[in-house]
Amino acid sequence: PPSVESGPAGIAATADGSLWFSESNDKRIGQITPADSFREFRLPLGFEHPTRIVVGSDGALWFSNDLRTRFNGVAAIGRMTTQGAFTEYLVPGGGEIPPDLTLGPDGNVWFFGGSGGLSFITPAGLFATFPGPQGVRISTGYDGDLWLSTTFSVIDRFSVTGKLLSQLGFTGYNPGDIKPGLNNDMWF
């Protein structure tokens, strides 16, 4: 099992029922299978601190990776196959580590970070960014839109074309996490 100091930061489930999780402090990705077996994959030299993790449309695990100590302010998205092969993609524009990831209905992994705004990475490792807010959390709703809680006490809803569809503001409250619930509702 992971050490007490491993720093679990994200968890995702694959189609086979395995739970995969990032161990930010130990620089590993762990797996617990439905049969209750456990294994870990140490990140290759140069990878720093994996945080959020999501299963991509290609079946691989995609995770945010903090490279600020290695590249003087650059964040990255890491990709790991379920067999443990790693690939690293530097986020264009550098900046902050992406605080959250979500699999979009278009098959791309969406996040904020880097130079700001709403970004995605394709399964082939290509990036695109749309102007937008700096967010805290991101999730794909049952409606196929991207829902974001921002650092400005606002919930934004974007299409996968980068168009802002709606905003919901709060006074004195930062919504934090956001996830789809039953009946096509979003919970935050």
C-alpha positions as semicolon CSV with decimal commas, in nm:
position;residue;x (nm);y (nm);z (nm)
1;P;0,000;0,000;0,000
2;P;0,105;0,362;-0,040
3;S;0,297;0,526;0,241
4;V;0,120;0,756;0,483
5;E;0,311;1,048;0,331
6;S;0,231;0,955;-0,032
7;G;0,003;1,256;-0,081
8;P;-0,289;1,107;-0,276
9;A;-0,427;1,386;-0,492
10;G;-0,661;1,233;-0,750
11;I;-0,849;0,913;-0,832
12;A;-1,008;0,767;-1,146
13;A;-1,173;0,437;-1,242
14;T;-1,097;0,243;-1,562
15;A;-1,347;0,025;-1,750
16;D;-1,214;-0,292;-1,583
17;G;-1,313;-0,154;-1,241
18;S;-0,961;-0,067;-1,129
19;L;-0,907;0,248;-0,925
20;W;-0,601;0,451;-1,024
21;F;-0,465;0,727;-0,805
22;S;-0,183;0,977;-0,803
23;E;0,067;0,983;-0,517
24;S;0,197;1,338;-0,541
25;N;0,465;1,322;-0,272
26;D;0,596;0,975;-0,371
27;K;0,596;1,054;-0,747
28;R;0,393;0,743;-0,834
29;I;0,068;0,632;-0,990
30;G;-0,104;0,350;-0,801
31;Q;-0,367;0,092;-0,895
32;I;-0,611;-0,114;-0,689
33;T;-0,790;-0,383;-0,892
34;P;-1,139;-0,526;-0,827
35;A;-0,961;-0,839;-0,696
36;D;-0,796;-0,611;-0,434
37;S;-0,444;-0,640;-0,572
38;F;-0,222;-0,334;-0,554
39;R;0,063;-0,206;-0,767
40;E;0,249;0,119;-0,816
41;F;0,432;0,278;-1,108
42;R;0,717;0,512;-1,020
43;L;0,721;0,816;-1,246
44;P;1,029;0,844;-1,467
45;L;1,310;1,076;-1,370
46;G;1,206;1,435;-1,435
47;F;0,837;1,391;-1,357
48;E;0,764;1,574;-1,033
49;H;0,429;1,568;-0,853
50;P;0,127;1,404;-1,019
51;T;-0,198;1,550;-0,895
52;R;-0,538;1,520;-1,066
53;I;-0,593;1,213;-1,281
54;V;-0,855;1,113;-1,540
55;V;-0,907;0,824;-1,782
56;G;-0,877;0,948;-2,140
57;S;-1,074;0,840;-2,446
58;D;-0,768;0,633;-2,544
59;G;-0,792;0,429;-2,219
60;A;-0,471;0,583;-2,083
61;L;-0,443;0,776;-1,758
62;W;-0,384;1,149;-1,795
63;F;-0,261;1,353;-1,500
64;S;-0,145;1,703;-1,417
65;N;0,224;1,717;-1,333
66;D;0,406;1,996;-1,153
67;L;0,739;2,071;-1,323
68;R;0,795;2,415;-1,177
69;T;1,112;2,309;-0,996
70;R;1,257;2,149;-1,309
71;F;1,162;2,398;-1,579
72;N;1,128;2,724;-1,388
73;G;0,753;2,771;-1,400
74;V;0,634;2,508;-1,647
75;A;0,345;2,273;-1,586
76;A;0,284;1,951;-1,777
77;I;0,022;1,693;-1,854
78;G;0,141;1,336;-1,814
79;R;0,001;1,030;-1,988
80;M;0,047;0,674;-1,864
81;T;-0,080;0,356;-2,023
82;T;-0,224;0,094;-1,790
83;Q;0,097;-0,103;-1,857
84;G;0,310;0,183;-1,719
85;A;0,447;0,359;-2,029
86;F;0,480;0,734;-1,965
87;T;0,468;1,038;-2,194
88;E;0,503;1,400;-2,087
89;Y;0,353;1,705;-2,260
90;L;0,463;2,055;-2,154
91;V;0,167;2,292;-2,124
92;P;0,215;2,585;-2,365
93;G;0,263;2,916;-2,188
94;G;0,399;2,761;-1,869
95;G;0,226;2,892;-1,561
96;E;0,039;2,711;-1,291
97;I;-0,014;2,339;-1,267
98;P;-0,362;2,250;-1,397
99;P;-0,575;2,218;-1,081
100;D;-0,821;1,973;-1,236
101;L;-0,884;1,760;-1,547
102;T;-1,196;1,621;-1,712
103;L;-1,263;1,402;-2,014
104;G;-1,472;1,607;-2,254
105;P;-1,747;1,467;-2,478
106;D;-1,515;1,533;-2,774
107;G;-1,257;1,279;-2,642
108;N;-1,008;1,546;-2,534
109;V;-0,879;1,605;-2,180
110;W;-0,983;1,954;-2,066
111;F;-0,822;2,169;-1,797
112;F;-0,725;2,522;-1,702
113;G;-0,376;2,635;-1,629
114;G;-0,071;2,719;-1,826
115;S;-0,111;3,073;-1,956
116;G;-0,471;3,090;-1,832
117;G;-0,801;3,019;-1,996
118;L;-0,971;2,693;-2,083
119;S;-0,745;2,438;-2,255
120;F;-0,752;2,084;-2,386
121;I;-0,504;1,823;-2,500
122;T;-0,596;1,572;-2,769
123;P;-0,513;1,199;-2,742
124;A;-0,230;1,276;-2,989
125;G;-0,081;1,534;-2,749
126;L;-0,185;1,855;-2,927
127;F;-0,296;2,154;-2,718
128;A;-0,552;2,429;-2,776
129;T;-0,656;2,715;-2,546
130;F;-0,960;2,942;-2,540
131;P;-0,968;3,273;-2,350
132;G;-1,148;3,236;-2,023
133;P;-1,129;3,253;-1,648
134;Q;-0,878;3,094;-1,417
135;G;-1,063;2,803;-1,266
136;V;-1,057;2,585;-0,960
137;R;-1,239;2,272;-1,080
138;I;-1,379;2,146;-1,410
139;S;-1,627;1,871;-1,492
140;T;-1,821;1,746;-1,792
141;G;-2,196;1,761;-1,745
142;Y;-2,453;1,519;-1,880
143;D;-2,548;1,793;-2,123
144;G;-2,205;1,758;-2,292
145;D;-2,091;2,100;-2,173
146;L;-1,790;2,185;-1,960
147;W;-1,875;2,323;-1,616
148;L;-1,615;2,528;-1,430
149;S;-1,594;2,668;-1,083
150;T;-1,374;2,976;-1,102
151;T;-1,163;3,173;-0,860
152;F;-1,414;3,460;-0,887
153;S;-1,716;3,298;-0,711
154;V;-1,871;3,204;-1,045
155;I;-1,984;2,881;-1,214
156;D;-1,923;2,899;-1,591
157;R;-2,065;2,666;-1,855
158;F;-1,868;2,635;-2,181
159;S;-1,919;2,440;-2,503
160;V;-1,631;2,236;-2,644
161;T;-1,591;2,512;-2,904
162;G;-1,486;2,747;-2,621
163;K;-1,808;2,949;-2,621
164;L;-1,929;3,075;-2,282
165;L;-2,289;2,954;-2,254
166;S;-2,389;3,074;-1,908
167;Q;-2,265;3,208;-1,575
168;L;-2,395;3,176;-1,222
169;G;-2,247;3,415;-0,964
170;F;-2,224;3,392;-0,586
171;T;-2,168;3,656;-0,322
172;G;-1,904;3,574;-0,065
173;Y;-1,883;3,208;-0,163
174;N;-1,630;3,018;-0,374
175;P;-1,806;2,706;-0,508
176;G;-1,494;2,479;-0,512
177;D;-1,552;2,133;-0,660
178;I;-1,820;2,064;-0,921
179;K;-1,956;1,726;-1,037
180;P;-2,257;1,594;-1,229
181;G;-2,533;1,448;-1,014
182;L;-2,856;1,266;-1,079
183;N;-3,123;1,410;-1,308
184;N;-2,864;1,605;-1,515
185;D;-2,795;1,840;-1,222
186;M;-2,452;1,982;-1,139
187;W;-2,344;1,975;-0,774
188;F;-2,084;2,208;-0,627
